[in-house]
XYZ file of C-alpha atoms in Angstrom:
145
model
C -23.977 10.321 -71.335
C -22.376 7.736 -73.484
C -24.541 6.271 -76.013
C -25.176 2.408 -75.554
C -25.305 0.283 -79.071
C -28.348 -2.179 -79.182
C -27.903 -5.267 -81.252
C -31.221 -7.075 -82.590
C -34.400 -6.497 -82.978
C -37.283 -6.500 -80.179
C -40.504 -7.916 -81.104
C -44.097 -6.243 -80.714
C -46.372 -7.456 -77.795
C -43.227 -9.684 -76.009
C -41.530 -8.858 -72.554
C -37.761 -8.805 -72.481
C -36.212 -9.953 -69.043
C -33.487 -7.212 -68.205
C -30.026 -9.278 -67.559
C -27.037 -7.310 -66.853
C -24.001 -9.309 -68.264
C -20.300 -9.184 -69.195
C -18.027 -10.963 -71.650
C -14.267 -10.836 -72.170
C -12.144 -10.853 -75.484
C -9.580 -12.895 -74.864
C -6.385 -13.710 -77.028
C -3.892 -15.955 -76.766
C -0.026 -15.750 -78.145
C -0.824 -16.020 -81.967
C -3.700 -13.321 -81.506
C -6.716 -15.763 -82.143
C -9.476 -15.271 -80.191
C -11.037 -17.454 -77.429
C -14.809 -18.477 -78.216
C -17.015 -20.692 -75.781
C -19.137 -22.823 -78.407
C -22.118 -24.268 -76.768
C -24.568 -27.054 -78.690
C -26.378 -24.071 -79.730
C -24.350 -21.170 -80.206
C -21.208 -19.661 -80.047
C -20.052 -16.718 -77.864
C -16.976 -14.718 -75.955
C -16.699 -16.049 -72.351
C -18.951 -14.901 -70.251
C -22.403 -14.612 -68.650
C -25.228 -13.378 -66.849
C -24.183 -11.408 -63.668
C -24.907 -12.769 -60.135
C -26.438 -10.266 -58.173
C -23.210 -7.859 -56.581
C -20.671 -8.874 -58.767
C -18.769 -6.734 -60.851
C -18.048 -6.850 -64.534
C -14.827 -8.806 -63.416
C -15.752 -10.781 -61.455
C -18.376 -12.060 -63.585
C -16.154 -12.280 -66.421
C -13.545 -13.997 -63.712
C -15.968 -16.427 -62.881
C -17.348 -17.385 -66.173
C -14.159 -18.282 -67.860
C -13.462 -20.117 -65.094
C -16.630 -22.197 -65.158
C -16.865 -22.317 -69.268
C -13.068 -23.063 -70.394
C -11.164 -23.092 -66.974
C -9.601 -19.645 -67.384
C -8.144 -17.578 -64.623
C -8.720 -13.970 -66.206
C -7.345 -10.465 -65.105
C -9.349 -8.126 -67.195
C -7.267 -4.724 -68.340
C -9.384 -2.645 -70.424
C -12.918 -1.677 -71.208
C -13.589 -1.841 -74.429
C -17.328 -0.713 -73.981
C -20.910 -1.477 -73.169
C -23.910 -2.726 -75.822
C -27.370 -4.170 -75.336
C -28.240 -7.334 -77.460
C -32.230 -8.227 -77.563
C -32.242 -11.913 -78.219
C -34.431 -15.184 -77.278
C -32.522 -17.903 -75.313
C -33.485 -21.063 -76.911
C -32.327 -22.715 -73.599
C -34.117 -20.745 -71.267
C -37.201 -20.331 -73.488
C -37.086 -16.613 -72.879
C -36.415 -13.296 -74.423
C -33.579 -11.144 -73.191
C -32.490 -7.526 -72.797
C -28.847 -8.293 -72.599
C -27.011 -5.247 -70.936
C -23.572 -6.461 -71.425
C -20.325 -5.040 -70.484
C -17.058 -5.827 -72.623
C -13.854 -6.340 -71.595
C -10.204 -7.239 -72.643
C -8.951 -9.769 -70.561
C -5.754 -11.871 -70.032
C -4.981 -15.991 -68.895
C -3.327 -15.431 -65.912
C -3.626 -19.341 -64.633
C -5.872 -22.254 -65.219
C -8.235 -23.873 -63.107
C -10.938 -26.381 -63.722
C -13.336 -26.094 -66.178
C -17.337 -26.775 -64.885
C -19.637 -26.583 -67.911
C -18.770 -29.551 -69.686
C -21.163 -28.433 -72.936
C -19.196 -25.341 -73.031
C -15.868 -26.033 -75.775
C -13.286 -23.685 -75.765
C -12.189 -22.441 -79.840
C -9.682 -20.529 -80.649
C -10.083 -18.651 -83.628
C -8.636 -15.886 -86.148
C -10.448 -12.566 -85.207
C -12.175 -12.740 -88.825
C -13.355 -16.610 -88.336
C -14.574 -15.633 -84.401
C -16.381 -12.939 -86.235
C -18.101 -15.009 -88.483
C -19.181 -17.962 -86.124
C -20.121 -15.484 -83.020
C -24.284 -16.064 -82.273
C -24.582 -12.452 -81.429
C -23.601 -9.199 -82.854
C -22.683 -7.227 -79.951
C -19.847 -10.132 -79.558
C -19.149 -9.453 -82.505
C -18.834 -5.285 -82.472
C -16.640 -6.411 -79.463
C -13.968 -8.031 -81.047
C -13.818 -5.628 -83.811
C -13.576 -3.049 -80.857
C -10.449 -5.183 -79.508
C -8.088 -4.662 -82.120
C -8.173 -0.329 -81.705
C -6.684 -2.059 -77.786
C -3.899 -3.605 -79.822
């Protein structure tokens, strides 16, 4: 059994709320990276899985929704856990997220309208990316180069 990384830090005496998710690492012809910045964070699109979807399809449906993306993923580039609090949902999460390279294969229309899409050198995404299991990810992405 693969060991899973775990980004962050729990804290004593709180519950974590399990949430299976997946992101993708997306690049576009200059080899910046796409980045969903929300008004309180930044991160790879991607979400929270619906119950029975897949990694892609999650990842399919969350680009779609957060910067109008149609995605085709084509690699794994691995699995982490981040343990963070959601200062929109008020809650603390045990984020089992999946990673995943992905491609724009169309455009449709975007639905989150507090969701802005960035595109960004892989060293700047680093640097502005709210958690560090995003960030593993694209430093991941480039041995898929």
């Amino acid at each position: 059994m693969q060991d899973v990384l775990v980004f962050g830090t729990r804290t004593a005496g709180v519950g974590y709320k399990h949430r299976p998710s997946a992101y993708a690492v997306v690049r576009n012809q200059r080899g910046e990276i796409a980045v969903a910045r929300t008004p309180v964070a930044c991160y790879l699109p991607g979400g929270g899985m619906d119950p029975g979807e897949s990694p892609q399809q999650t990842i399919e449906r969350e680009g779609r929704e957060e910067c109008g993306f149609i995605l085709r993923a084509t690699a794994s580039i691995g699995k982490a856990l981040e343990i963070c609090y959601s200062a929109e949902e008020r809650e603390y999460f045990e984020k089992d997220s999946a990673f995943m390279l992905a491609e724009i294969a169309g455009y449709g229309t975007k639905t989150e309208a507090d969701h802005e899409l960035l595109w960004l050198a892989p060293e700047a995404a680093i640097k502005v990316l709210t958690h560090g299991s995003h960030r593993w990810a694209v430093e991941r992405s480039a041995d898929f180069s």
